[in-house]
PDB file of C-alpha atoms and ligand atoms in Angstrom:
ATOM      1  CA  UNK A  93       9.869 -18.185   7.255  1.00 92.00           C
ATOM      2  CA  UNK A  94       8.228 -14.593   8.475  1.00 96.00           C
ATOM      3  CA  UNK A  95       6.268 -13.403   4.781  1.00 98.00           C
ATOM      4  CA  UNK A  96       4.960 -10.082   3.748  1.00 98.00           C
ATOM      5  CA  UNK A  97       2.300 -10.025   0.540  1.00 98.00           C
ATOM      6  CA  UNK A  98       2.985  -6.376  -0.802  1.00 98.00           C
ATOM      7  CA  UNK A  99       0.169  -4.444  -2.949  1.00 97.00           C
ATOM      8  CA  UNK A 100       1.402  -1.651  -5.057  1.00 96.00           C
ATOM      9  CA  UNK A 101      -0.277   0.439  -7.497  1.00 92.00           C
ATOM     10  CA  UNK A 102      -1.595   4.108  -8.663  1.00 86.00           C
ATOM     11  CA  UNK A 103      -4.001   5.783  -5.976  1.00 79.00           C
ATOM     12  CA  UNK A 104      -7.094   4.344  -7.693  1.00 79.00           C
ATOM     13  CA  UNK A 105      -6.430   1.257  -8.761  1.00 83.00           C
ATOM     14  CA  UNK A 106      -8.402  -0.754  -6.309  1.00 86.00           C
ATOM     15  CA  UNK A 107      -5.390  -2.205  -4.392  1.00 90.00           C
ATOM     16  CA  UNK A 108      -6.941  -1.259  -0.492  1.00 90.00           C
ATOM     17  CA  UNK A 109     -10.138  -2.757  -1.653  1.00 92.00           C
ATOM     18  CA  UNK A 110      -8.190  -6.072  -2.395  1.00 96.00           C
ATOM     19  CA  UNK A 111      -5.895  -5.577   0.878  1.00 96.00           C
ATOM     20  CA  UNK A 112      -9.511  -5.093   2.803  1.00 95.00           C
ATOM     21  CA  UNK A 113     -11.174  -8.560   1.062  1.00 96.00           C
ATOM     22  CA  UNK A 114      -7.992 -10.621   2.238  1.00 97.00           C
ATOM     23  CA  UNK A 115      -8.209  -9.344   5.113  1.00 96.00           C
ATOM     24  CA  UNK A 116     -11.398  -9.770   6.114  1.00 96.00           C
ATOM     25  CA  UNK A 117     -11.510 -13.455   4.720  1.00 95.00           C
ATOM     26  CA  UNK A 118      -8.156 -14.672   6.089  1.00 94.00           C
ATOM     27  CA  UNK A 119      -7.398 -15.130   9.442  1.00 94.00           C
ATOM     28  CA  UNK A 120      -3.714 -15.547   8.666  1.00 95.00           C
ATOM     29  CA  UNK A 121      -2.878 -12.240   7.480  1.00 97.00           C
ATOM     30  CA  UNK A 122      -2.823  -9.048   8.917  1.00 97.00           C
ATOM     31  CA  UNK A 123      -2.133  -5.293   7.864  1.00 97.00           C
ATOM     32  CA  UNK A 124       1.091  -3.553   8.195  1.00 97.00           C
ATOM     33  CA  UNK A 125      -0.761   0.505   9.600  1.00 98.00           C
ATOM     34  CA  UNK A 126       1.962   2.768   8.032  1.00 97.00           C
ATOM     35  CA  UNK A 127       2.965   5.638   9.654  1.00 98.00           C
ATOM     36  CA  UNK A 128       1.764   9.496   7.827  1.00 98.00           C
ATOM     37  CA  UNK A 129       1.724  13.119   7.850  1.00 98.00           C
ATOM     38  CA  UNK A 130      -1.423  13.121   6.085  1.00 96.00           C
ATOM     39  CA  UNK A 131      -4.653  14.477   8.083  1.00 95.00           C
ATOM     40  CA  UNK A 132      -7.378  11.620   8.543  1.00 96.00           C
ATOM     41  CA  UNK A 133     -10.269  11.307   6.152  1.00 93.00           C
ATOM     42  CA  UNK A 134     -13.502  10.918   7.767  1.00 93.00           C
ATOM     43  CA  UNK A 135     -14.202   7.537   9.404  1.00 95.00           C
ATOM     44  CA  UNK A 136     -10.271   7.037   9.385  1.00 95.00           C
ATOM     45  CA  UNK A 137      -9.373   5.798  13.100  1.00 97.00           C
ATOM     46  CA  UNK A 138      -5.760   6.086  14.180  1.00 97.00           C
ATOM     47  CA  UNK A 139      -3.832   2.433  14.775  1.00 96.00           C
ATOM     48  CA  UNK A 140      -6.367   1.064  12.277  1.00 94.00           C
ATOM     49  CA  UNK A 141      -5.586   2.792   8.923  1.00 94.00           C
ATOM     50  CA  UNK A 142      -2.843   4.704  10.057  1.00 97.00           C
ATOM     51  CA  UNK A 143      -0.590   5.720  12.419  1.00 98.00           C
ATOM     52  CA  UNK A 144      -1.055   9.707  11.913  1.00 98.00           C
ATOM     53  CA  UNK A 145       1.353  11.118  13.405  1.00 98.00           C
ATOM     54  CA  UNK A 146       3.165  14.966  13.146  1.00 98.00           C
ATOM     55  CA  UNK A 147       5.630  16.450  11.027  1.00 97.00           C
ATOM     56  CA  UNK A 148       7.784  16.530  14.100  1.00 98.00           C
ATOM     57  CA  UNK A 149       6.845  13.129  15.244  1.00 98.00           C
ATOM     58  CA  UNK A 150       7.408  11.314  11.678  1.00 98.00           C
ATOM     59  CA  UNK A 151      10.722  13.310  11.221  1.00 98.00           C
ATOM     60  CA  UNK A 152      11.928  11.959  14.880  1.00 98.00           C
ATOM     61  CA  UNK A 153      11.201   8.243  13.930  1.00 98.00           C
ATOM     62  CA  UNK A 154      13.269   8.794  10.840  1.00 98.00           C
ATOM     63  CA  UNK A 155      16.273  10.233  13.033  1.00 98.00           C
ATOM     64  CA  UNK A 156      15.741   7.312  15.029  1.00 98.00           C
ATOM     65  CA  UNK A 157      16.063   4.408  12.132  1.00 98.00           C
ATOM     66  CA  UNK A 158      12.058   3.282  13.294  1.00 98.00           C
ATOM     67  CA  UNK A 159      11.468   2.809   9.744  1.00 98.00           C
ATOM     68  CA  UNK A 160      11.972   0.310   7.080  1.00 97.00           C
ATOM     69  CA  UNK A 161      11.265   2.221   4.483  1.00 97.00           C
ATOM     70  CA  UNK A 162       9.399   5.785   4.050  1.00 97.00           C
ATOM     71  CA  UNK A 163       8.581   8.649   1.692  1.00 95.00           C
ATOM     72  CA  UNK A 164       7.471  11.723   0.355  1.00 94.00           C
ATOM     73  CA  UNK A 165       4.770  10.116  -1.595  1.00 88.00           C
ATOM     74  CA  UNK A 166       2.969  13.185  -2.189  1.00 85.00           C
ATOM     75  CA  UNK A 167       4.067  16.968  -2.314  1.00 83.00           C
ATOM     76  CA  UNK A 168       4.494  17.623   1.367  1.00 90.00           C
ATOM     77  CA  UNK A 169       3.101  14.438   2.764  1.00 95.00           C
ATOM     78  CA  UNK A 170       4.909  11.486   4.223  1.00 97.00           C
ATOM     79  CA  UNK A 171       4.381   8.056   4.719  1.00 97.00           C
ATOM     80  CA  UNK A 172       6.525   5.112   6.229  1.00 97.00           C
ATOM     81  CA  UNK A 173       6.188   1.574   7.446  1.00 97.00           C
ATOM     82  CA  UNK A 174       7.295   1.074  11.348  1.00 97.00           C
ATOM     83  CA  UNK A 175       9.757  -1.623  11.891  1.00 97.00           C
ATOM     84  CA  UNK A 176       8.207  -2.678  15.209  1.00 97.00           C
ATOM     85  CA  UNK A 177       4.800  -2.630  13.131  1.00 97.00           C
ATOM     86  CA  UNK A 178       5.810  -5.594  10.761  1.00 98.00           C
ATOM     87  CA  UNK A 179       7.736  -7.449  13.663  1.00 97.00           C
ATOM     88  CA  UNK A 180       4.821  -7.202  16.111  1.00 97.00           C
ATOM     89  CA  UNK A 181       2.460  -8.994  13.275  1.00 98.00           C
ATOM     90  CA  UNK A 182       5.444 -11.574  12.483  1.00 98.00           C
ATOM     91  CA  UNK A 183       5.167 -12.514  16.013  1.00 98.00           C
ATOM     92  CA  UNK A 184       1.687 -13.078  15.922  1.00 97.00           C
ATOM     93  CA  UNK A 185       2.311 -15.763  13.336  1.00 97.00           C
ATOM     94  CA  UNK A 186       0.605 -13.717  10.924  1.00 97.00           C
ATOM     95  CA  UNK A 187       1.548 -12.775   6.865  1.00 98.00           C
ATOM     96  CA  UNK A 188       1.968  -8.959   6.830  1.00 98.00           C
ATOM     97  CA  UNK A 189       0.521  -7.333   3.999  1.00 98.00           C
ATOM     98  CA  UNK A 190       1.472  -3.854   2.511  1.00 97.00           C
ATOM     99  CA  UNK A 191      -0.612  -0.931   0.880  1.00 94.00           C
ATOM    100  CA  UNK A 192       2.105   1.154  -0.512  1.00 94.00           C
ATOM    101  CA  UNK A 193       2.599   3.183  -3.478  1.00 91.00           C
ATOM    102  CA  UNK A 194       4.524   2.207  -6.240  1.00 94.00           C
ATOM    103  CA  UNK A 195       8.165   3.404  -5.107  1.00 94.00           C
ATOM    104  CA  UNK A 196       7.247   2.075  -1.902  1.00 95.00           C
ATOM    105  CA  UNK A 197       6.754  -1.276  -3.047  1.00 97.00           C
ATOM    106  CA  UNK A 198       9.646  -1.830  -5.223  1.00 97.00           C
ATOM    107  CA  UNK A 199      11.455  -0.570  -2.110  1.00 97.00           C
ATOM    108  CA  UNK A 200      10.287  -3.271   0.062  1.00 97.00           C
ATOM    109  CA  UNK A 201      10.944  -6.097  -2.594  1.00 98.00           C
ATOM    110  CA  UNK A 202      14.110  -5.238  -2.883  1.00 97.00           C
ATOM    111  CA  UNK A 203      14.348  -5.573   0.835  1.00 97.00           C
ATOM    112  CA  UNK A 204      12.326  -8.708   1.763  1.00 97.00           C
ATOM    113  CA  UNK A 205      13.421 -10.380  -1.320  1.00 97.00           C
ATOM    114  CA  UNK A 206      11.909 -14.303  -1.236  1.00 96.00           C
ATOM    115  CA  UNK A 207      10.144 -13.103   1.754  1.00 97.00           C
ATOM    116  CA  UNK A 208       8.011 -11.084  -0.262  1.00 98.00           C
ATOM    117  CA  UNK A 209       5.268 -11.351  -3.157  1.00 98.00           C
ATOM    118  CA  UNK A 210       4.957  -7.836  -4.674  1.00 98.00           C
ATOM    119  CA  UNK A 211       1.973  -7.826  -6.801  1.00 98.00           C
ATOM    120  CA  UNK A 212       1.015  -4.604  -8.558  1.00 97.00           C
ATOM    121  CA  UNK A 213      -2.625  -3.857  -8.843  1.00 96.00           C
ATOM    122  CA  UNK A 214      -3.552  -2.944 -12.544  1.00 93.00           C
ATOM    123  CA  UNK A 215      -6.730  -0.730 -13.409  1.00 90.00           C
ATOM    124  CA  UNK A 216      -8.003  -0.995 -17.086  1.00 87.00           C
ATOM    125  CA  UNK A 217      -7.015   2.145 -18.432  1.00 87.00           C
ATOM    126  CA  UNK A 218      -6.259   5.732 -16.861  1.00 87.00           C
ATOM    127  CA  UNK A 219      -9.572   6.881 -17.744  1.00 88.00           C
ATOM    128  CA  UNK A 220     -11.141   4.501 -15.262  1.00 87.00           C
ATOM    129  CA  UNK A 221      -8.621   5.713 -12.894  1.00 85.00           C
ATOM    130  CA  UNK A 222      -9.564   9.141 -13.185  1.00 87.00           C
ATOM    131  CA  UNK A 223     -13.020   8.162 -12.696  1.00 88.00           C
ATOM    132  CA  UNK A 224     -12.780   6.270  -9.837  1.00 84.00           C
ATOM    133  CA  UNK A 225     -10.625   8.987  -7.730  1.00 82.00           C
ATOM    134  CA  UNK A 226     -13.554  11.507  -9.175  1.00 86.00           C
ATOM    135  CA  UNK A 227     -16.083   9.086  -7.474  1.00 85.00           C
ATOM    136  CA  UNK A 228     -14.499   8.399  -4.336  1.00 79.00           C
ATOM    137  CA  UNK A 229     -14.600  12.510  -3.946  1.00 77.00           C
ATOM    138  CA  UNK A 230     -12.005  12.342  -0.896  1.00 78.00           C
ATOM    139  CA  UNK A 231      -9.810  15.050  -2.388  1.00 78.00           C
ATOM    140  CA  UNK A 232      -9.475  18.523  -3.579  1.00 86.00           C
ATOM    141  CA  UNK A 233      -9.344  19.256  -7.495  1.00 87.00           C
ATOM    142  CA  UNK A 234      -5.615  20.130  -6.804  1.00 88.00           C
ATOM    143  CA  UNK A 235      -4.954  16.909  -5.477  1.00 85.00           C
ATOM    144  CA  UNK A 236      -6.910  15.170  -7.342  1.00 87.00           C
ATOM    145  CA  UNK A 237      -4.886  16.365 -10.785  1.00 88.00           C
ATOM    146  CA  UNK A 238      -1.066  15.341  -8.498  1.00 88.00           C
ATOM    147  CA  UNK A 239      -2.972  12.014  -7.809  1.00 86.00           C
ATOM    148  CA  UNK A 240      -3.647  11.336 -11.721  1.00 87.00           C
ATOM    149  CA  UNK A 241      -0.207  12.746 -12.886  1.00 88.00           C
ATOM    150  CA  UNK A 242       1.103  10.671 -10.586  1.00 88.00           C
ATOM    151  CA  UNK A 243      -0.758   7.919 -11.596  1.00 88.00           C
ATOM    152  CA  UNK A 244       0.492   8.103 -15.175  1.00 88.00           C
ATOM    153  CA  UNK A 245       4.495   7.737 -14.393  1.00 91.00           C
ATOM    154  CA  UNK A 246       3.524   4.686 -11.647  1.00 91.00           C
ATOM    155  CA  UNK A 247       1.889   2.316 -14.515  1.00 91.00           C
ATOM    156  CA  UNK A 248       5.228   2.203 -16.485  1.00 92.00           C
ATOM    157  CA  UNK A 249       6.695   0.128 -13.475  1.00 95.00           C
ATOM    158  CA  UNK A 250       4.657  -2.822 -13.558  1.00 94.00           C
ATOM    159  CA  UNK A 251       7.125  -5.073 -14.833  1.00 96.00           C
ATOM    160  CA  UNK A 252       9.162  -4.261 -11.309  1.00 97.00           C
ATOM    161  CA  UNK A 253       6.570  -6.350  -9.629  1.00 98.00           C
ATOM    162  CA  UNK A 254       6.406 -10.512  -9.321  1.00 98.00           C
ATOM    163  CA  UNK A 255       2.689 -10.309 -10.278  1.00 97.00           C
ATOM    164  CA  UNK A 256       0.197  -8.126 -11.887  1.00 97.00           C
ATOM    165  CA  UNK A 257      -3.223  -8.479 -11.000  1.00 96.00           C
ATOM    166  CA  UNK A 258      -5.424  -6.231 -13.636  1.00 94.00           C
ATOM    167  CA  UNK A 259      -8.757  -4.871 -11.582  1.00 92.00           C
ATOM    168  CA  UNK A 260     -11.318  -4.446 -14.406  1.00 89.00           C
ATOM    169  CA  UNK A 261     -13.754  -6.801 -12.917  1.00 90.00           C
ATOM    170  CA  UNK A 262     -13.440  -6.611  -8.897  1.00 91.00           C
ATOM    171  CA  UNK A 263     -14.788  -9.964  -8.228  1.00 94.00           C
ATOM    172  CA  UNK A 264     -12.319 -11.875 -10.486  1.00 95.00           C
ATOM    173  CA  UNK A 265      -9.721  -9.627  -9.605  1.00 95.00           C
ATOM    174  CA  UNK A 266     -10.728 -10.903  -5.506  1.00 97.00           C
ATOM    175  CA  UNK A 267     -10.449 -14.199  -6.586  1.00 97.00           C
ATOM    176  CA  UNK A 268      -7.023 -13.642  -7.861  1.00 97.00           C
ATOM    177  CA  UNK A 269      -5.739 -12.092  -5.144  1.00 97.00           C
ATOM    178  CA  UNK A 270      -6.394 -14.579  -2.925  1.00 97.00           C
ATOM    179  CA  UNK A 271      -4.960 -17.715  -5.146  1.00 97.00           C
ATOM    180  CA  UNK A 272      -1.966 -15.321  -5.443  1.00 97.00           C
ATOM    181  CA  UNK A 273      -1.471 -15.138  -1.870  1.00 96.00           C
ATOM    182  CA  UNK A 274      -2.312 -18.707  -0.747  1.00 95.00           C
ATOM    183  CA  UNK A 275       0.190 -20.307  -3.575  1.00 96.00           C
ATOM    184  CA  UNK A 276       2.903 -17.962  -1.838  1.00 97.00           C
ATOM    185  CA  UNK A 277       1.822 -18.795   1.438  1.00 95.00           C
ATOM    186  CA  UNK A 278       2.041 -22.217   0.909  1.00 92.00           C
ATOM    187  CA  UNK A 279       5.100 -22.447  -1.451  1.00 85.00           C
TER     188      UNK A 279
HETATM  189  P1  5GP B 275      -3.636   7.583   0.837  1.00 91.01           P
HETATM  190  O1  5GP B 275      -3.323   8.999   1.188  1.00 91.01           O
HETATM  191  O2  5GP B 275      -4.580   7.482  -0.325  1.00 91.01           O
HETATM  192  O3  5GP B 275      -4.077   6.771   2.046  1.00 91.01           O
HETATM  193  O4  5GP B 275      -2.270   6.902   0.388  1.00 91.01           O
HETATM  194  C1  5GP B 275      -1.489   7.492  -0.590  1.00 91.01           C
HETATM  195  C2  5GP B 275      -0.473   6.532  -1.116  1.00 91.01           C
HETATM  196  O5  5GP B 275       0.525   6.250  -0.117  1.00 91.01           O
HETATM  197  C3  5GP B 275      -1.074   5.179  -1.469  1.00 91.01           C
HETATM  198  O6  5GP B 275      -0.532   4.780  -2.723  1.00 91.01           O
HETATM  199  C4  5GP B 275      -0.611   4.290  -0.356  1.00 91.01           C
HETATM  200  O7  5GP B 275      -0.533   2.950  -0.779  1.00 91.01           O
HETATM  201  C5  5GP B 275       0.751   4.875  -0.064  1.00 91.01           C
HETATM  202  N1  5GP B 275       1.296   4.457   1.235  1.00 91.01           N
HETATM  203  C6  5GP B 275       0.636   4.176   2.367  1.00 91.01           C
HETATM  204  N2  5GP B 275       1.476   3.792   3.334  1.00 91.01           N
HETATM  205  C7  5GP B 275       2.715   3.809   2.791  1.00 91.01           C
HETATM  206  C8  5GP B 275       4.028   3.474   3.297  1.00 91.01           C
HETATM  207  O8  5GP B 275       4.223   3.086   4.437  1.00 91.01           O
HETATM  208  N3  5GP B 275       5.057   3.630   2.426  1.00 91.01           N
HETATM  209  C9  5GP B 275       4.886   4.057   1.147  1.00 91.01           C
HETATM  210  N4  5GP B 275       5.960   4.144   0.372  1.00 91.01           N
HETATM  211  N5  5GP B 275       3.686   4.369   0.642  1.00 91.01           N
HETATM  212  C10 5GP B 275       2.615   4.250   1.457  1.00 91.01           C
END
């Protein structure tokens, strides 16, 4: 059976540092690039993180029923995962896995249903949130503020999820991710 491992969780939260770890230690799973409007941040490569594409090109792929799922995940700025994206990884053999956002994720549970293993990615409190998009300095204060308020409504869905792995220490929260994902693999 084809399987897709989705991470969900506030911007923040940790979840494309634990996507990156299982990545990088399992050959059996690869990463589903979503397709978005927003402009790359430095170091961002196109293919690899993202698919950044246009207004015009996004909107045409919707028109065109290329996605399985997309959205306005932030004022003005779209994102969506390609069809041919997931089933070009299924053919390698490989277990896709998503970094979405918390709509996003319930969305594609709801689709892949035993297929999936949605597991939301928990940070300690919203103050460590805050302080870890502060850190990571990749946004504007403006931004920054829609990122935290959005942040706040996101953590009352975590009972939506099959799993919630809580990211206070990264290490242990690693470890979890990846017994997580090999007792679905394997199940
Ligand atoms: P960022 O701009 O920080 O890369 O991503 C913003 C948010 O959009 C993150 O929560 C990320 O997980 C989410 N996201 C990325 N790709 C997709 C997608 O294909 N669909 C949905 N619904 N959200 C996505």
């Amino acid at each position: 059976m084809n399987k897709v491992i989705i991470f969900s969780a506030p911007s923040g939260a940790g979840k494309t540092t634990v996507v990156h770890h299982l990545l990088h230690t399992r050959k059996d799973m690869a990463f589903s690039v979503s397709a978005t409007t927003r402009m790359p941040r430095p170091g961002e490569e196109h293919g690899k993180d993202y698919y950044f594409l246009s207004e015009e090109e996004f909107e045409r792929n919707i028109a065109e029923d290329k996605f399985v799922e997309w959205e306005q995940v932030y004022n003005g700025l779209f994102y969506g995962t390609l069809k041919s994206e997931v089933q070009r990884l299924w053919d390698e053999g490989k277990v896709v896995l998503f970094d979405v956002d918390v709509a996003g994720g319930i969305n594609l549970k709801k689709i892949y249903g035993d297929q999936a293993l949605s597991i939301f990615v928990k940070p300690p409190s919203l103050d460590v949130l805050e302080t870890r998009l502060r850190k990571r300095g990749t946004e504007t204060e403006e931004k920054l503020e829609e990122r935290i308020k959005k942040a706040r409504t996101e953590l009352d869905y975590e009972d939506q999820f099959d799993r919630v792995l809580l990211n206070n220490k990264l290490g242990e929260a690693l470890v979890e991710a990846t017994v997580l994902a090999e007792r679905f693999i394997h199940e």
